[in-house]
XYZ file of C-alpha atoms in Angstrom:
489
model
C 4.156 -78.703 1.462
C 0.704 -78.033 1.506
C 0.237 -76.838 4.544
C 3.047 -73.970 4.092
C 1.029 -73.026 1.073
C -1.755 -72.910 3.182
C 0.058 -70.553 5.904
C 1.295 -68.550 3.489
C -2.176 -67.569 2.278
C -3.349 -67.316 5.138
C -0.503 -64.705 6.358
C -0.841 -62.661 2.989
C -4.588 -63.025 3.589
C -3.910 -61.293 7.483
C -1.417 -58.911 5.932
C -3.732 -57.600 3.254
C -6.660 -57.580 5.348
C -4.040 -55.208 8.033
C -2.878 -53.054 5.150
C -6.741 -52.511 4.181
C -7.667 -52.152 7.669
C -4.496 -49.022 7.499
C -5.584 -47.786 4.737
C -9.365 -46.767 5.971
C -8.075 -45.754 9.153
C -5.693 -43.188 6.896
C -8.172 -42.445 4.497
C -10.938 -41.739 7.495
C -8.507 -39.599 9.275
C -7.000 -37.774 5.429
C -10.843 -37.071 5.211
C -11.302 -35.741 9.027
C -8.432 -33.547 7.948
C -9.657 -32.404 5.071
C -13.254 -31.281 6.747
C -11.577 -29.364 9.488
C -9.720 -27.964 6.873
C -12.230 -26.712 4.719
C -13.873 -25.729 8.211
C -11.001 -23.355 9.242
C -11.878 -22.051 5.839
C -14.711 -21.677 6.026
C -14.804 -19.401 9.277
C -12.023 -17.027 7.879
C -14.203 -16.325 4.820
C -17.169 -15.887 6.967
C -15.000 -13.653 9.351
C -13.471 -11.356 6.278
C -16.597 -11.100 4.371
C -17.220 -7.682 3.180
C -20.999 -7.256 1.958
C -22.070 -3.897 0.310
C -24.089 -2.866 3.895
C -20.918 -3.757 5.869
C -19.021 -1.478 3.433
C -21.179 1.075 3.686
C -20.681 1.162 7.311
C -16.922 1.162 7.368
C -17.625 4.289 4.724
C -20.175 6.226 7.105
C -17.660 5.787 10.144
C -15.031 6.774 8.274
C -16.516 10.167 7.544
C -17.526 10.835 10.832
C -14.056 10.070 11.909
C -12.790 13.055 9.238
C -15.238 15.111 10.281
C -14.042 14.832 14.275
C -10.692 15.414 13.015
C -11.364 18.107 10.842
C -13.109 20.010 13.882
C -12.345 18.768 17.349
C -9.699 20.813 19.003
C -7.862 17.621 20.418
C -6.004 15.293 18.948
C -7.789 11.984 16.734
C -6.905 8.440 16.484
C -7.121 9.638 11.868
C -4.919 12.066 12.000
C -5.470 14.443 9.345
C -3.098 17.710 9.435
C -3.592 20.491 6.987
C -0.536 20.004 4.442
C 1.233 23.477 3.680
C 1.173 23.108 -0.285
C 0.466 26.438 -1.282
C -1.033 25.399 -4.694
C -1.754 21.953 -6.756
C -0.620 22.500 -10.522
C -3.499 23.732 -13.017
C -2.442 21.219 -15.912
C -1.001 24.436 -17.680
C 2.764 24.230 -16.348
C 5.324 23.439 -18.650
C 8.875 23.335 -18.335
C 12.092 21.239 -16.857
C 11.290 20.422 -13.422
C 13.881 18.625 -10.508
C 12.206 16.161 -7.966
C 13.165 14.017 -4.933
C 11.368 10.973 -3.258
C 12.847 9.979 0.010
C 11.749 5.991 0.796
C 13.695 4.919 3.573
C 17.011 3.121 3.144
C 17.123 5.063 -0.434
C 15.769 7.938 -2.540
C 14.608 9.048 -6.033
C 15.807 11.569 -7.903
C 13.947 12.355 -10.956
C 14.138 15.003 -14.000
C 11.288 15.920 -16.111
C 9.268 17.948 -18.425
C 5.865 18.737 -18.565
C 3.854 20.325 -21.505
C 0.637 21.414 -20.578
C -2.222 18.815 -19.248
C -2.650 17.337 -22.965
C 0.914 16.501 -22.863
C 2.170 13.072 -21.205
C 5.463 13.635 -18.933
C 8.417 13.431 -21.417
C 12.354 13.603 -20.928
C 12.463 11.522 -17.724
C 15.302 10.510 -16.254
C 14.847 8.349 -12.814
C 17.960 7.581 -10.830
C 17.473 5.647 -7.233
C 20.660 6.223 -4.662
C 20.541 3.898 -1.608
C 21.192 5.236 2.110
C 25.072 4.525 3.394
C 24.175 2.867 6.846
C 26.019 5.869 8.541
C 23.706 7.865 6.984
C 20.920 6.416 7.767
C 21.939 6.203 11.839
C 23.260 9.852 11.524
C 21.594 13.525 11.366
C 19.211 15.025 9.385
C 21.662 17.371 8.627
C 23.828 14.810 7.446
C 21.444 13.011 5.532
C 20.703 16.675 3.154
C 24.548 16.804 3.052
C 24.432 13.450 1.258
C 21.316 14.087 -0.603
C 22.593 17.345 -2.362
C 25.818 16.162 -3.437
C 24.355 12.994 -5.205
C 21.515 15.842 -6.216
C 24.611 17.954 -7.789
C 26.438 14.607 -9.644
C 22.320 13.930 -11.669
C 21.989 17.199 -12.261
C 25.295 17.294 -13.998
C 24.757 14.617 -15.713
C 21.834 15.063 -17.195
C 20.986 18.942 -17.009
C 20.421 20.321 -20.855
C 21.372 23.393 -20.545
C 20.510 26.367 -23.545
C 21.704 30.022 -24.146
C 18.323 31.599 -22.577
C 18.418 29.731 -19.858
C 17.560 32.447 -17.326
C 20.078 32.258 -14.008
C 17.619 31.786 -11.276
C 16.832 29.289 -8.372
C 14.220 26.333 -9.756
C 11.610 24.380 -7.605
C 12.396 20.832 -6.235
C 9.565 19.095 -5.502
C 10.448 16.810 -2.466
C 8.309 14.033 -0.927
C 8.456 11.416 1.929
C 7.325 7.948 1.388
C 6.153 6.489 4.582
C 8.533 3.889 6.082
C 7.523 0.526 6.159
C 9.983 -1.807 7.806
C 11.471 -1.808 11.560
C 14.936 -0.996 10.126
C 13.840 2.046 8.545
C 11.485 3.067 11.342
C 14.555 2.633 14.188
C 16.686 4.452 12.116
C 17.992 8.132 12.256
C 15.140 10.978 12.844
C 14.948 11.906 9.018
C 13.770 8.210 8.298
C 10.905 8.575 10.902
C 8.885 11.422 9.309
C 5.137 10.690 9.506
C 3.011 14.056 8.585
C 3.727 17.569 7.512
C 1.136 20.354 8.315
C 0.687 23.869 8.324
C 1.461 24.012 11.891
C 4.382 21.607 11.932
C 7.439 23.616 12.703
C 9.605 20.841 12.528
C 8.764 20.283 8.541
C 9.358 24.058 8.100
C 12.434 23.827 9.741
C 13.552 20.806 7.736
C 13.309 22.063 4.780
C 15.077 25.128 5.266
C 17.970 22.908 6.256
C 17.716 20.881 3.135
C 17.945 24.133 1.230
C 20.589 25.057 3.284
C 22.759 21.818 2.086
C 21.296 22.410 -1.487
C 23.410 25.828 -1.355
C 26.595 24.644 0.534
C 27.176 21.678 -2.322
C 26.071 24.921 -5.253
C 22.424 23.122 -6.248
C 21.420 25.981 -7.665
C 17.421 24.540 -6.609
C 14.927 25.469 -3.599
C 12.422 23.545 -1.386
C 9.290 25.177 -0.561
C 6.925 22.195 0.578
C 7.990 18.717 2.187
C 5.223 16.358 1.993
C 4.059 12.769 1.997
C 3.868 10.857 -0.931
C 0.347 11.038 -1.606
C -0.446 14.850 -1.879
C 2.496 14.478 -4.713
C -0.121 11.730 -6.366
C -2.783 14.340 -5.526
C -0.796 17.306 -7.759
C -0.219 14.601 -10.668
C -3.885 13.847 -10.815
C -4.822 17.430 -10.436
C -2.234 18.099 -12.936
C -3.780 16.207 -15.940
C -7.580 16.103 -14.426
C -9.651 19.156 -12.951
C -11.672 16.899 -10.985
C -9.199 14.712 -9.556
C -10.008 15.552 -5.299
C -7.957 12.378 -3.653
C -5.054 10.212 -4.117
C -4.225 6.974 -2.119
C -1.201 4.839 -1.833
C -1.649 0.982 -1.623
C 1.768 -0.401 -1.525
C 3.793 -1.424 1.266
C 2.165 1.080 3.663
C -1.530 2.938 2.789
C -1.736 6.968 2.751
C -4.246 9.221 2.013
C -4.572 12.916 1.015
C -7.694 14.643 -0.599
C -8.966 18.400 -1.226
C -11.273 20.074 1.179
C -13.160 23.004 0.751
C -11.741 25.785 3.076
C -15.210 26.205 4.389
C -15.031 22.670 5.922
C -11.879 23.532 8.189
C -13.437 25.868 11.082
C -9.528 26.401 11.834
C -9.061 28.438 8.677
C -12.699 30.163 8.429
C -11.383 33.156 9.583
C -7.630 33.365 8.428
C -6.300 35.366 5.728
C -5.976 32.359 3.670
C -7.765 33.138 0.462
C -7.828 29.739 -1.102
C -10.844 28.142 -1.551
C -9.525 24.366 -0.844
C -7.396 23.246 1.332
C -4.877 19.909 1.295
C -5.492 17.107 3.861
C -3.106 14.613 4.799
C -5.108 11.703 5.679
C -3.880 8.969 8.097
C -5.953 6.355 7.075
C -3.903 3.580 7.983
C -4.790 3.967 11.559
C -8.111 4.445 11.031
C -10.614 1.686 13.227
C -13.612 1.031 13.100
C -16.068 -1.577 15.449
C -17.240 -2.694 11.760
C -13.783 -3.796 10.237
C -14.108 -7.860 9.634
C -11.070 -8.503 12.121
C -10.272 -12.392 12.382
C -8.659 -14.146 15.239
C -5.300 -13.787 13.019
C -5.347 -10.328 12.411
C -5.884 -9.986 16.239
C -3.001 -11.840 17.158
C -1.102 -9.907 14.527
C -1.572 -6.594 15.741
C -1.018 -7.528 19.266
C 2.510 -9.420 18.155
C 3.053 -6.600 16.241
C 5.517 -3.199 17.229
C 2.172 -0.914 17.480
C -0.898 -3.006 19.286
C -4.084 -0.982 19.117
C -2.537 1.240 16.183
C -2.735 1.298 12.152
C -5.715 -1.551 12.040
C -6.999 -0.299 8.575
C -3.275 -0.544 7.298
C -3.137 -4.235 8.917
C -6.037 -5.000 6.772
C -4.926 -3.659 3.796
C -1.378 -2.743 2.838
C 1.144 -5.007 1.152
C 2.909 -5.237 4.320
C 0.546 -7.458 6.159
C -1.467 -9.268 3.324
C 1.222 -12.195 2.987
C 1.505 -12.494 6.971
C -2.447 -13.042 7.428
C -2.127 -15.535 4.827
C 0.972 -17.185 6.865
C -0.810 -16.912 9.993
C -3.532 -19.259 8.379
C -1.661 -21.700 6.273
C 0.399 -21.954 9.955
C -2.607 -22.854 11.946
C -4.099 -25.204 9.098
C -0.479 -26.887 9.218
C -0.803 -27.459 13.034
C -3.937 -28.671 13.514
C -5.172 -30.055 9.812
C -1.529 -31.606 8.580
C -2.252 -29.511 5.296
C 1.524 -29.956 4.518
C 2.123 -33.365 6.425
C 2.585 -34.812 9.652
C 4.980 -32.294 10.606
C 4.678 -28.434 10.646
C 7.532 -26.776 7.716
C 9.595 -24.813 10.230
C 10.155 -21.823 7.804
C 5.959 -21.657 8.126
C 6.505 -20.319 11.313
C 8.805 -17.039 10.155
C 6.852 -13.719 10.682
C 6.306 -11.875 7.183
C 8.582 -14.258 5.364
C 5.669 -14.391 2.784
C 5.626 -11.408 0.750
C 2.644 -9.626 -1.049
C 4.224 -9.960 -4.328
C 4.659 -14.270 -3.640
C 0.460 -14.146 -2.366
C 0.001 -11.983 -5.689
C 1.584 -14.811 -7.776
C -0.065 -17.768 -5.909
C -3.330 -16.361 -5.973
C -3.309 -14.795 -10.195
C -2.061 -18.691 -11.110
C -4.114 -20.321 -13.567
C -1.660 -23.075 -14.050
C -2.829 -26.707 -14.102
C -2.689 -27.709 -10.355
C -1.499 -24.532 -9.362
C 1.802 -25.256 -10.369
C 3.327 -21.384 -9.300
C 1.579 -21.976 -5.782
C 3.668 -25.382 -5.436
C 7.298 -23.390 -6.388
C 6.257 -20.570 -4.373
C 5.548 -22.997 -1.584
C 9.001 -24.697 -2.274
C 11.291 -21.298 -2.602
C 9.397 -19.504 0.422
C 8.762 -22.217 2.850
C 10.699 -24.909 1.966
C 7.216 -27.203 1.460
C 8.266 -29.726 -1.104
C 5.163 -32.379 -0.571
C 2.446 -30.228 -1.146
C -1.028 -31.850 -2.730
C -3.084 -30.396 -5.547
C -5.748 -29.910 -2.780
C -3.355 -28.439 -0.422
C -2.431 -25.879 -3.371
C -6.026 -24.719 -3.450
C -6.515 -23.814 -0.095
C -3.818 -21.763 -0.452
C -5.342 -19.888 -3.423
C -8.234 -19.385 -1.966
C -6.569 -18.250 1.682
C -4.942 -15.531 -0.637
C -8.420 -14.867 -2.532
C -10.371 -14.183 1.236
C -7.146 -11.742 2.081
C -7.007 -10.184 -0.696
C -10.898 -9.395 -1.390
C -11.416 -8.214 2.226
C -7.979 -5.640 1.828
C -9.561 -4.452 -1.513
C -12.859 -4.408 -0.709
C -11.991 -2.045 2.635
C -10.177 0.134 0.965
C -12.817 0.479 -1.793
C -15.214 1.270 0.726
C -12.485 3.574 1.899
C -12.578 5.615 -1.401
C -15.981 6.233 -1.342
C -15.980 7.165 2.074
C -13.611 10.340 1.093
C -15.799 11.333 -2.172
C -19.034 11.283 0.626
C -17.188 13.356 2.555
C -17.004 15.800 0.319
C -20.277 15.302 -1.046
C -19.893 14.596 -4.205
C -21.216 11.445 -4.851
C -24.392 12.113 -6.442
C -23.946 15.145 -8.725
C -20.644 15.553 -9.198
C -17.269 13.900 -10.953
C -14.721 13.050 -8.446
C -11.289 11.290 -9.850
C -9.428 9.862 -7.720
C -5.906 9.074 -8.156
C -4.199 5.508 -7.066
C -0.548 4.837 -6.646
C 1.907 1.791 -5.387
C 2.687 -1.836 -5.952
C -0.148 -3.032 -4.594
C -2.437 -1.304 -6.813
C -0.373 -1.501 -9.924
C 0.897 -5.435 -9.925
C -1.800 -7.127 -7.980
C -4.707 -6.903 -10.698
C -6.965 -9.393 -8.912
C -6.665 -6.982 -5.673
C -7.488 -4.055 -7.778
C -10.228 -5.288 -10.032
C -12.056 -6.248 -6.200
C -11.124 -2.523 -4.851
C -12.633 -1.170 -8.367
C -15.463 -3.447 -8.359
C -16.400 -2.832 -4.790
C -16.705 0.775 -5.498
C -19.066 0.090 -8.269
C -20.986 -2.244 -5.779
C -21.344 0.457 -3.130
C -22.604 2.858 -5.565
C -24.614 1.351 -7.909
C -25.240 1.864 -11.649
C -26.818 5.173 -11.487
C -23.801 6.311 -9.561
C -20.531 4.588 -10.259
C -20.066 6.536 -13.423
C -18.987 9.791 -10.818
C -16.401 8.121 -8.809
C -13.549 7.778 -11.452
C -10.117 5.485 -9.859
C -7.366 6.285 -12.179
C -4.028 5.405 -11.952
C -1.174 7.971 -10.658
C 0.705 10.157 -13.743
C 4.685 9.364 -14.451
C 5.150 5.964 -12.375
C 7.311 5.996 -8.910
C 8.385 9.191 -7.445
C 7.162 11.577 -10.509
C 4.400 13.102 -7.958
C 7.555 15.214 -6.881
C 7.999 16.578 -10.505
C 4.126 17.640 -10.025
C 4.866 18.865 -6.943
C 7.584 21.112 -8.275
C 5.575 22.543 -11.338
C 2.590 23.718 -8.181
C 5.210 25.485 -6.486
C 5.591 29.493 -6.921
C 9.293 29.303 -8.192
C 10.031 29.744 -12.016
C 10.529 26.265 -13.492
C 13.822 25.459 -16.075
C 11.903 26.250 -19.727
């Protein structure tokens, strides 16, 4: 009898002294883990970081890239054509004005009055009509045919119509979001439109076809300017403030447009064009630059992606890659780190399943061990063991991604207002517009405090970022109070 108890000790003895042994060897190999962890993380921070004299760089070779393009007779990697807007709006138009925003796989159409610059918009009436998919695949022509009917059902619908209301053809204001998916970008021509200029034939012709389908289904409304979304930003801001000189998109996609001084453009020097400024369309999404902080993953990104070598700046700071540079590292700190476990979640491996809006939410959570990161992590990726540990890498991954994208297109903003040379005795407003901007506060209180950075105390005050006037698609409206047609009073 005793000497079972005595073998019995002795084997729970061996067995605990096994399990210990097991539990060291985890726990030494949990905390190798964990270094090369924080390791990986620390190199990607190092890799993104975005000091003042690095942004100041990225500015300076941004305006010498505007200046090539602005004067070299060939064609630049920024591609900056001179939009044909005739006009931006003064701030005193008023009147009932018609507008359209074409994004893709589906369209705005908006209504709305204006009433002078001290006025805010008033009487709006938004209604977004998705894209039949033999639409989309079809013709231009097509596509105006089934623009200007649904065009003719709002207008009926919501027209207020009085006794004195003159009979004459009104201004549509009619802009072109950039697309920013593969399906949209395979699609039918219309979908594919990337610039307008004053050159560009093809955007003349285009919209004399749309008001050519505006007239066959009786829209009693005209076209004179199709443009990108951002010079419709750039007539809201100039609408309500004088100085207002630029207006970027950060959403999905990144645009540009800004006012130059006629003088700049050695093209127009010597035309009959009596305007003292003219409108740029600014490509800044392909802008590059030796001093962007690119990282291993946002090499292998663009070369993975449809357009290697093209749209870097974009891939560094649109909504459309922000969530897939995060991926890209949670993925390799899965592989090699076990951050999520022995084995690598599958769905981790899915190209741009991770969304800016999902990063947004993971990295604004203030919850008690990141509780939003851990359902995020469940709903996107199907990660159901995540630590509290493993939760705050993945904050801070989205922190890193998100300063460096804000922080570059800070830099970006100032690079503009040097361009024009305004930063040191003059007001410049500059108007900012899309998702990005407008839902991801932590991205833009980094792109506004970057600017202030860059500039300094004596300066910041004359680089004003303001958000764009009327919400989605009302740069249109704007668009159609600059234009030379009579509005509806």
């Amino acid at each position: 009898m005793r000497k079972a108890v005595v073998v019995a000790a002795v084997t729970t003895a061996a067995m605990a002294a096994a399990v210990a042994v097991l539990w060291s060897r985890w726990k030494q190999e949990s905390e190798r883990q964990w270094r090369k962890t924080r390791r990986i993380l620390r190199k990607f921070a190092r890799d993104c970081a975005t000091p003042v004299s690095k942004l100041w760089l990225v500015a300076d070779a941004l305006v010498s890239d505007m200046n090539e393009a602005l004067t070299s007779q060939e064609t630049t990697t920024l591609n900056m054509p001179i939009s044909y807007v005739a006009s931006l709006p003064s701030g005193d138009e008023e009147g009932l004005y018609y507008g359209l925003n074409l994004r893709g796989s589906n369209f705005l159409i908006l209504r709305a009055r204006l009433r002078g610059k001290n006025e805010s918009i008033s009487e709006l009436h938004r209604e977004e009509v998705s894209i039949p998919s033999n639409v989309m695949g079809g013709t231009s022509q097509e596509l105006f045919d089934y623009i200007a009917l649904e065009l003719a059902k709002f207008i009926s619908e919501h027209e207020v119509t009085t006794d004195d209301t003159p009979d004459r053809q009104k201004a549509l204001g009619f802009i072109v979001s950039y697309p920013v998916d593969q399906a949209a970008a395979s699609s039918g021509a219309a979908i594919k439109w990337r610039s307008f200029s004053v050159t560009d034939t093809a955007g003349k012709a285009l919209a004399s076809n749309f008001n050519r389908a505006l007239e066959k289904h009786g829209v009693n409304l005209r076209v004179l300017q199709l443009v990108e979304d951002a010079i419709g930003h750039l007539a809201g801001g100039r609408y309500y403030n004088r100085d207002t000189v630029a207006a970027i998109t950060l959403g999905m996609a990144t645009t540009a447009a800004y006012v130059e001084p006629t003088q700049a453009v050695p093209e127009y020097q010597s035309s009959s064009n009596k305007s003292s400024e003219m409108v740029i369309s600014m490509d800044w999404g392909n802008f590059n630059s030796c001093h962007l902080p690119i990282t291993e993953f946002d090499t292998f990104l663009d070369a993975e992606s449809s357009n290697p070598g093209s749209r870097i700046f974009e891939k560094l700071t649109s909504g459309m890659y922000l969530g897939e540079i995060v991926r890209r590292v949670l993925l390799k700190m899965a592989q090699e780190t076990a951050l999520f476990g022995e084995d690598v979640p599958p769905k981790l491996r899915t190209p741009y399943l991770l969304r800016s809006p999902d990063m947004a939410a993971m990295h604004q959570d203030t919850s008690e061990d990141h509780e939003v990161v851990h359902e995020k992590l469940m709903e996107i990726f199907r990660i159901t063991n995540s630590t509290p540990l493993a939760r705050e890498v993945v904050a801070e991954v989205c922190d890193i991604v998100a300063e460096r994208g804000a922080r570059l297109a800070g830099a970006g903003i100032v690079g503009i207002t040097k361009k024009l040379g305004r930063i040191e005795n003059k007001r410049s407003a500059i108007t900012v517009e899309g998702g990005l901007y407008e839902h991801y506060r932590v991205f833009r209180n980094y792109m506004h405090s970057s600017v202030w950075e860059m500039l300094g105390n004596e300066l910041s005050d004359n680089v004003v970022i303001e958000h764009s006037h009327g919400g989605s698609g009302a740069g249109a409206i704007f668009l159609a109070a600059s234009q030379t047609a009579e509005p509806n009073s």
